[in-house]
Every structure is written in structure tokens, then in C-alpha cells.
Amino acid sequence: GIRDFACLVGSEMCIRDRRPGIRQEGDARCRLGTWRTPEWQGAVMSSRSHSRRRRRCDPVRRVAYTALLATETRGAYANLALAEQLRMSALTGRDAAFATELVDGTARGTGSWDRIIAAAGGRPASTLQPGVRVVLRMACHQVLQMRVPTHAAVGTSVDLAAHVIGE
């Protein structure tokens, strides 16, 4: 309960359930500054080092992104660009089916996704970089048309954008 949880930022120690050195990830007070286990347990750790992880790009979404970017920038046909990417990546089964649905659905709904992006962003989607536009369209399709949980669609889209566009 509340009595069992104390976060002492001033003394740089977080205690959860009366066990020293264990911090609760969801508590914002424990994420401020540094935290330390009691001296007899050792190491000082920065909470910021936990939040800076190397982003991994999902290979299925990367294949879909590459095919859609070719469609956006070079005027390629989505089905032919996807077939080439699937051949090069050797995706099979469920992964290939997911990439196919992601490419086909995103390409089909481009007009709708652009209107949603413009309404949410406050400016036309055409003013965005092509890579950013493709990632946002893919995210819209996953959230609004596929059965991908919102947190997964957003998280993988951010990771994809960081990987292909830069942080």
C-alpha cells in the first residue's frame, strides 16, 4: 500500500515494498535524477540510462516502409515494390501476410490517412518529408483499420521513424 511505498528523491534512494534498491518504473518521482541502492548493496545508476535504449526496427514494418517509400518517391507500384522487398528480406508466413496487409491497406487509404494526419498535425500532409508521411500513414492504418494495439502501433512507428529518418 501507500505506507509500503516511499520514494526519497532527496536522499537518492527509492524503496518499494520495504526492499531497498527496487524502484517502481511507473513512478515519475523515481525517474528524476539518480537513484541509488543503499551503500552496502553497491552501484549508483542513472535513471536516464534506462530510458536511452537503442531502438530496434521491426523487420516486417521496415519492409512495408521501404515498399511504400518507393511508391511515394519513385512512383513504383505497391504490389511490385512489396514483392521485391519480400524476396530480398525472405519474410514468410504471417510476417509476409502482415507486411502485405500493411502495404495494401496503407496504399488504399492514403487519402483518408492524409486528411487525418493534416487534422492532427495542423498542416497538410504534403508539407511533411516523404519518409515521415509514410510512417504516419502506416501508423494510422494500424491503429484505425488493423487489430494492432495502439501502444504497439505507436511504439513500432516511433522506432521505425527513429531508425529510418533519424532521432
Coordinates of N, CA and C in Angstrom, one line a residue:
G1 N 0.8 -1.2 0.0 CA 0.0 0.0 0.0 C 0.9 1.3 0.0
I2 N 0.2 2.3 0.3 CA 0.9 3.6 0.3 C 2.0 3.7 1.3
R3 N 1.8 3.1 2.5 CA 2.8 3.1 3.5 C 4.1 2.3 3.1
D4 N 3.8 1.3 2.3 CA 4.9 0.4 1.9 C 5.8 1.1 0.8
F5 N 5.3 2.1 0.2 CA 6.0 2.7 -0.9 C 6.5 4.1 -0.5
A6 N 7.8 4.3 -0.6 CA 8.3 5.6 -0.3 C 9.4 5.9 -1.3
C7 N 9.4 7.1 -1.8 CA 10.4 7.4 -2.8 C 11.1 8.7 -2.3
L8 N 12.4 8.5 -1.9 CA 13.1 9.6 -1.3 C 14.1 10.1 -2.3
V9 N 13.6 11.0 -3.1 CA 14.5 11.6 -4.2 C 15.6 12.4 -3.5
G10 N 15.3 13.1 -2.5 CA 16.4 13.9 -1.8 C 17.5 13.1 -1.4
S11 N 17.3 11.9 -0.9 CA 18.4 11.1 -0.4 C 18.8 10.1 -1.5
E12 N 18.2 10.3 -2.7 CA 18.6 9.5 -3.9 C 18.4 8.0 -3.7
M13 N 17.3 7.6 -3.0 CA 17.0 6.2 -2.8 C 15.5 6.0 -3.0
C14 N 15.2 4.9 -3.7 CA 13.8 4.5 -3.9 C 13.6 3.2 -3.2
I15 N 12.5 3.1 -2.5 CA 12.2 1.9 -1.8 C 10.8 1.5 -2.1
R16 N 10.6 0.3 -2.6 CA 9.2 -0.2 -2.8 C 9.1 -1.5 -2.0
D17 N 7.9 -1.6 -1.4 CA 7.6 -2.7 -0.6 C 8.7 -3.0 0.5
R18 N 9.3 -1.9 1.0 CA 10.3 -2.0 2.1 C 11.6 -2.8 1.6
R19 N 11.8 -2.9 0.4 CA 13.0 -3.6 -0.1 C 13.9 -2.5 -0.7
P20 N 15.1 -2.3 -0.2 CA 16.0 -1.3 -0.7 C 16.4 -1.6 -2.1
G21 N 16.6 -0.5 -2.9 CA 17.1 -0.6 -4.2 C 16.2 -0.9 -5.3
I22 N 14.9 -1.2 -5.0 CA 14.0 -1.5 -6.1 C 13.1 -0.3 -6.3
R23 N 13.1 0.2 -7.6 CA 12.3 1.4 -7.9 C 11.2 0.9 -8.7
Q24 N 10.1 1.7 -8.6 CA 8.9 1.4 -9.4 C 9.0 2.2 -10.7
E25 N 8.9 1.5 -11.8 CA 9.2 2.1 -13.1 C 8.1 3.2 -13.4
G26 N 6.9 3.0 -13.0 CA 5.8 4.0 -13.4 C 5.8 5.2 -12.6
D27 N 6.6 5.3 -11.5 CA 6.5 6.5 -10.6 C 7.4 7.6 -11.1
A28 N 6.9 8.7 -11.5 CA 7.7 9.8 -12.0 C 8.7 10.3 -11.0
R29 N 8.4 10.3 -9.7 CA 9.3 10.8 -8.8 C 10.6 9.9 -8.7
C30 N 10.5 8.7 -9.0 CA 11.7 7.8 -9.0 C 12.5 8.0 -10.3
R31 N 11.9 8.6 -11.3 CA 12.7 8.8 -12.6 C 13.5 10.1 -12.6
L32 N 13.3 10.9 -11.6 CA 14.0 12.2 -11.5 C 15.4 12.0 -11.0
G33 N 16.4 12.5 -11.7 CA 17.8 12.5 -11.2 C 18.3 11.1 -11.2
T34 N 19.1 10.8 -10.1 CA 19.7 9.5 -10.0 C 19.0 8.7 -8.8
W35 N 19.2 7.5 -8.8 CA 18.7 6.7 -7.7 C 19.9 5.8 -7.3
R36 N 19.9 5.4 -6.0 CA 21.0 4.6 -5.5 C 20.4 3.6 -4.5
T37 N 21.0 2.4 -4.6 CA 20.7 1.4 -3.6 C 21.5 1.8 -2.4
P38 N 21.2 1.2 -1.2 CA 22.0 1.5 0.0 C 23.4 1.2 -0.2
E39 N 24.3 1.8 0.5 CA 25.8 1.7 0.3 C 26.2 0.3 0.4
W40 N 25.6 -0.5 1.2 CA 26.0 -1.9 1.3 C 25.7 -2.7 0.1
Q41 N 24.8 -2.2 -0.8 CA 24.5 -3.0 -2.0 C 25.2 -2.6 -3.2
G42 N 25.8 -1.4 -3.2 CA 26.7 -1.0 -4.3 C 26.2 0.0 -5.2
A43 N 26.1 -0.3 -6.5 CA 26.1 0.6 -7.6 C 25.2 1.8 -7.6
V44 N 25.7 2.9 -8.1 CA 24.9 4.1 -8.4 C 24.5 4.0 -9.9
M45 N 23.2 4.2 -10.1 CA 22.7 4.1 -11.5 C 21.9 5.4 -11.9
S46 N 22.0 5.8 -13.1 CA 21.3 6.9 -13.6 C 20.0 6.4 -14.2
S47 N 18.9 7.0 -13.8 CA 17.6 6.5 -14.4 C 17.5 6.9 -15.9
R48 N 18.3 7.9 -16.3 CA 18.2 8.3 -17.7 C 18.9 7.2 -18.6
S49 N 19.8 6.5 -18.1 CA 20.4 5.4 -18.9 C 19.4 4.3 -19.2
H50 N 18.4 4.2 -18.4 CA 17.4 3.2 -18.7 C 16.5 3.6 -19.8
S51 N 16.2 4.9 -19.9 CA 15.3 5.5 -20.9 C 16.0 5.6 -22.3
R52 N 17.3 5.6 -22.4 CA 18.0 5.7 -23.6 C 18.4 4.3 -24.1
R53 N 17.5 3.7 -24.7 CA 17.8 2.4 -25.2 C 18.0 2.5 -26.7
R54 N 18.7 1.6 -27.3 CA 18.9 1.6 -28.7 C 17.6 1.0 -29.4
R55 N 17.1 1.8 -30.3 CA 15.8 1.4 -30.9 C 16.1 0.3 -31.9
R56 N 15.2 -0.7 -31.8 CA 15.2 -1.8 -32.8 C 14.1 -1.6 -33.8
C57 N 14.4 -1.8 -35.0 CA 13.4 -1.6 -36.1 C 12.8 -3.0 -36.4
D58 N 11.5 -3.1 -36.4 CA 10.8 -4.3 -36.7 C 11.0 -4.6 -38.2
P59 N 11.6 -5.8 -38.6 CA 11.9 -6.0 -40.0 C 10.6 -6.1 -40.9
V60 N 9.5 -6.5 -40.4 CA 8.3 -6.5 -41.2 C 7.8 -5.1 -41.5
R61 N 7.8 -4.2 -40.6 CA 7.4 -2.9 -40.8 C 8.5 -2.1 -41.7
R62 N 9.7 -2.5 -41.5 CA 10.8 -1.9 -42.4 C 10.6 -2.3 -43.8
V63 N 10.2 -3.6 -44.1 CA 9.9 -4.0 -45.5 C 8.7 -3.2 -46.0
A64 N 7.7 -3.1 -45.2 CA 6.5 -2.3 -45.7 C 6.8 -0.9 -45.9
Y65 N 7.6 -0.3 -45.0 CA 8.1 1.1 -45.2 C 8.8 1.3 -46.5
T66 N 9.8 0.4 -46.8 CA 10.6 0.5 -48.0 C 9.7 0.5 -49.2
A67 N 8.8 -0.5 -49.2 CA 7.9 -0.6 -50.4 C 7.0 0.7 -50.6
L68 N 6.5 1.2 -49.5 CA 5.6 2.4 -49.5 C 6.4 3.6 -49.9
L69 N 7.7 3.7 -49.4 CA 8.5 4.8 -49.8 C 8.8 4.8 -51.3
A70 N 9.1 3.6 -51.8 CA 9.3 3.5 -53.3 C 8.1 4.0 -54.0
T71 N 6.9 3.6 -53.5 CA 5.7 4.1 -54.1 C 5.5 5.6 -54.0
E72 N 5.9 6.1 -52.9 CA 5.7 7.6 -52.7 C 6.7 8.4 -53.5
T73 N 8.0 8.0 -53.5 CA 9.0 8.8 -54.1 C 9.3 8.5 -55.6
R74 N 9.3 7.2 -55.9 CA 9.6 6.9 -57.3 C 8.4 6.5 -58.2
G75 N 7.2 6.5 -57.6 CA 6.0 6.2 -58.4 C 5.9 4.7 -58.7
A76 N 6.6 3.9 -57.9 CA 6.5 2.4 -58.1 C 5.1 1.9 -57.8
Y77 N 4.8 0.7 -58.3 CA 3.5 0.1 -58.0 C 3.8 -0.6 -56.6
A78 N 2.8 -0.5 -55.7 CA 2.9 -1.0 -54.4 C 3.1 -2.5 -54.4
N79 N 2.3 -3.2 -55.2 CA 2.4 -4.7 -55.2 C 3.8 -5.2 -55.7
L80 N 4.3 -4.5 -56.7 CA 5.6 -4.9 -57.2 C 6.8 -4.6 -56.3
A81 N 6.7 -3.4 -55.7 CA 7.7 -3.0 -54.7 C 7.7 -3.9 -53.5
L82 N 6.5 -4.3 -53.1 CA 6.4 -5.2 -51.9 C 7.0 -6.6 -52.3
A83 N 6.6 -7.1 -53.5 CA 7.1 -8.4 -53.9 C 8.7 -8.4 -53.9
E84 N 9.3 -7.4 -54.4 CA 10.7 -7.3 -54.4 C 11.3 -7.2 -53.0
Q85 N 10.7 -6.4 -52.2 CA 11.2 -6.4 -50.8 C 11.0 -7.7 -50.0
L86 N 9.9 -8.4 -50.3 CA 9.7 -9.7 -49.6 C 10.7 -10.7 -50.1
R87 N 11.1 -10.7 -51.4 CA 12.1 -11.5 -51.9 C 13.4 -11.3 -51.3
M88 N 13.8 -10.0 -51.2 CA 15.1 -9.6 -50.6 C 15.2 -9.9 -49.1
S89 N 14.1 -9.8 -48.4 CA 14.1 -10.0 -46.9 C 13.9 -11.4 -46.5
A90 N 13.3 -12.2 -47.4 CA 13.0 -13.6 -47.1 C 11.9 -13.8 -45.9
L91 N 11.0 -12.8 -45.8 CA 9.9 -12.9 -44.9 C 8.9 -14.0 -45.4
T92 N 8.4 -14.8 -44.5 CA 7.4 -15.8 -45.0 C 6.3 -15.8 -44.0
G93 N 5.2 -16.5 -44.4 CA 4.1 -16.8 -43.5 C 3.4 -15.6 -43.0
R94 N 3.2 -15.6 -41.7 CA 2.5 -14.5 -41.0 C 3.1 -13.1 -41.2
D95 N 4.5 -13.1 -41.2 CA 5.2 -11.8 -41.4 C 4.9 -11.2 -42.7
A96 N 5.0 -12.1 -43.8 CA 4.7 -11.6 -45.1 C 3.3 -11.2 -45.3
A97 N 2.4 -11.9 -44.6 CA 0.9 -11.5 -44.7 C 0.7 -10.2 -44.0
F98 N 1.4 -10.0 -42.9 CA 1.2 -8.7 -42.2 C 1.8 -7.5 -43.0
A99 N 2.9 -7.8 -43.6 CA 3.5 -6.7 -44.5 C 2.6 -6.4 -45.7
T100 N 2.0 -7.5 -46.2 CA 1.2 -7.3 -47.4 C -0.1 -6.5 -47.0
E101 N -0.7 -6.8 -45.9 CA -1.9 -6.0 -45.4 C -1.5 -4.6 -45.1
L102 N -0.3 -4.4 -44.5 CA 0.1 -3.1 -44.1 C 0.4 -2.2 -45.4
V103 N 1.0 -2.8 -46.4 CA 1.3 -2.0 -47.6 C 0.0 -1.8 -48.4
D104 N -0.8 -2.8 -48.6 CA -2.0 -2.7 -49.4 C -3.0 -1.7 -48.7
G105 N -3.2 -1.9 -47.4 CA -4.2 -1.0 -46.7 C -3.7 0.4 -46.6
T106 N -2.4 0.6 -46.4 CA -1.9 2.0 -46.3 C -2.0 2.6 -47.7
A107 N -1.7 1.9 -48.7 CA -1.8 2.5 -50.1 C -3.3 2.8 -50.4
R108 N -4.2 1.9 -50.0 CA -5.6 2.1 -50.3 C -6.2 3.3 -49.6
G109 N -5.7 3.5 -48.4 CA -6.3 4.6 -47.6 C -5.5 5.9 -47.5
T110 N -4.6 6.1 -48.5 CA -3.7 7.2 -48.5 C -4.5 8.5 -48.3
G111 N -5.5 8.7 -49.1 CA -6.3 10.0 -49.0 C -6.9 10.2 -47.6
S112 N -7.5 9.1 -47.0 CA -8.0 9.2 -45.7 C -7.0 9.5 -44.6
W113 N -5.8 8.8 -44.7 CA -4.8 8.9 -43.8 C -4.2 10.3 -43.8
D114 N -4.1 10.9 -45.0 CA -3.5 12.2 -45.2 C -4.4 13.3 -44.6
R115 N -5.7 13.1 -44.7 CA -6.7 14.0 -44.0 C -6.6 13.9 -42.5
I116 N -6.4 12.7 -42.0 CA -6.3 12.5 -40.5 C -5.0 13.2 -40.1
I117 N -3.9 12.9 -40.8 CA -2.6 13.5 -40.4 C -2.7 15.0 -40.4
A118 N -3.3 15.6 -41.5 CA -3.5 17.0 -41.6 C -4.3 17.6 -40.4
A119 N -5.4 16.9 -40.1 CA -6.2 17.4 -39.0 C -5.4 17.3 -37.6
A120 N -4.7 16.3 -37.4 CA -4.0 16.1 -36.2 C -2.7 17.0 -36.1
G121 N -2.1 17.2 -37.3 CA -0.8 18.0 -37.3 C -1.0 19.4 -37.5
G122 N -2.2 19.8 -38.0 CA -2.4 21.3 -38.2 C -1.8 21.8 -39.5
R123 N -1.3 20.9 -40.3 CA -0.8 21.4 -41.6 C -1.0 20.2 -42.6
P124 N -1.0 20.5 -43.9 CA -1.2 19.5 -44.9 C -0.1 18.4 -44.8
A125 N -0.5 17.2 -45.1 CA 0.5 16.1 -45.0 C 1.5 16.2 -46.1
S126 N 1.2 16.9 -47.2 CA 2.1 17.1 -48.3 C 3.3 18.0 -47.9
T127 N 3.2 18.7 -46.8 CA 4.4 19.5 -46.4 C 5.4 18.7 -45.5
L128 N 5.1 17.5 -45.2 CA 6.0 16.6 -44.4 C 7.0 15.9 -45.4
Q129 N 8.1 15.5 -44.8 CA 9.0 14.7 -45.6 C 8.4 13.4 -46.0
P130 N 8.7 12.9 -47.2 CA 8.1 11.6 -47.6 C 8.2 10.5 -46.6
G131 N 9.4 10.3 -46.0 CA 9.5 9.2 -45.0 C 8.6 9.4 -43.8
V132 N 8.5 10.6 -43.3 CA 7.6 10.9 -42.2 C 6.2 10.6 -42.6
R133 N 5.8 11.0 -43.8 CA 4.4 10.8 -44.2 C 4.1 9.3 -44.3
V134 N 5.0 8.5 -44.8 CA 4.8 7.1 -44.9 C 4.7 6.5 -43.6
V135 N 5.5 6.8 -42.6 CA 5.4 6.2 -41.3 C 4.1 6.6 -40.6
L136 N 3.7 7.9 -40.8 CA 2.4 8.3 -40.2 C 1.2 7.6 -40.8
R137 N 1.3 7.4 -42.1 CA 0.2 6.7 -42.8 C 0.1 5.2 -42.3
M138 N 1.3 4.6 -42.2 CA 1.3 3.2 -41.7 C 0.7 3.1 -40.3
A139 N 1.1 4.1 -39.4 CA 0.6 4.1 -38.0 C -0.9 4.3 -38.0
C140 N -1.4 5.2 -38.9 CA -2.9 5.4 -39.0 C -3.6 4.1 -39.4
H141 N -3.1 3.4 -40.4 CA -3.7 2.2 -40.8 C -3.7 1.1 -39.7
Q142 N -2.6 1.0 -39.0 CA -2.5 0.0 -38.0 C -3.5 0.3 -36.9
V143 N -3.6 1.6 -36.5 CA -4.5 1.9 -35.3 C -5.9 1.9 -35.7
L144 N -6.3 2.4 -36.9 CA -7.7 2.5 -37.3 C -8.3 1.4 -38.1
Q145 N -7.5 0.6 -38.7 CA -8.0 -0.5 -39.6 C -7.6 -1.9 -39.2
M146 N -6.4 -2.0 -38.6 CA -5.9 -3.4 -38.3 C -6.2 -3.6 -36.8
R147 N -6.0 -4.8 -36.4 CA -6.2 -5.1 -35.0 C -4.9 -5.1 -34.2
V148 N -4.1 -4.0 -34.5 CA -2.8 -3.8 -33.8 C -3.1 -2.9 -32.6
P149 N -2.7 -3.3 -31.4 CA -3.0 -2.4 -30.2 C -2.3 -1.1 -30.4
T150 N -3.0 -0.1 -29.9 CA -2.5 1.3 -30.1 C -1.0 1.5 -29.6
H151 N -0.7 1.0 -28.5 CA 0.6 1.2 -27.9 C 1.6 0.5 -28.8
A152 N 1.3 -0.7 -29.4 CA 2.2 -1.4 -30.3 C 2.4 -0.6 -31.6
A153 N 1.4 -0.1 -32.1 CA 1.4 0.7 -33.4 C 2.3 1.9 -33.2
V154 N 2.0 2.6 -32.1 CA 2.7 3.9 -31.9 C 4.2 3.6 -31.6
G155 N 4.5 2.6 -30.7 CA 5.8 2.3 -30.3 C 6.7 1.8 -31.5
T156 N 6.1 1.0 -32.4 CA 6.9 0.5 -33.5 C 7.0 1.6 -34.6
S157 N 6.1 2.5 -34.7 CA 6.2 3.6 -35.6 C 7.3 4.6 -35.2
V158 N 7.3 4.8 -33.9 CA 8.4 5.7 -33.4 C 9.8 5.1 -33.6
D159 N 9.9 3.8 -33.3 CA 11.1 3.1 -33.5 C 11.5 3.1 -35.0
L160 N 10.5 2.8 -35.9 CA 10.8 2.8 -37.3 C 11.3 4.2 -37.8
A161 N 10.6 5.3 -37.3 CA 11.0 6.6 -37.7 C 12.3 7.0 -37.2
A162 N 12.7 6.6 -36.0 CA 14.0 6.8 -35.5 C 15.1 6.1 -36.3
H163 N 14.7 4.9 -36.7 CA 15.7 4.1 -37.4 C 15.9 4.6 -38.9
V164 N 14.8 4.9 -39.6 CA 15.0 5.3 -41.0 C 15.1 6.8 -41.2
I165 N 14.6 7.6 -40.4 CA 14.7 9.0 -40.6 C 15.7 9.7 -39.7
G166 N 15.9 9.1 -38.5 CA 16.9 9.6 -37.6 C 16.2 10.2 -36.3
E167 N 17.0 10.2 -35.2 CA 16.4 10.6 -34.0 C 16.4 12.1 -33.8

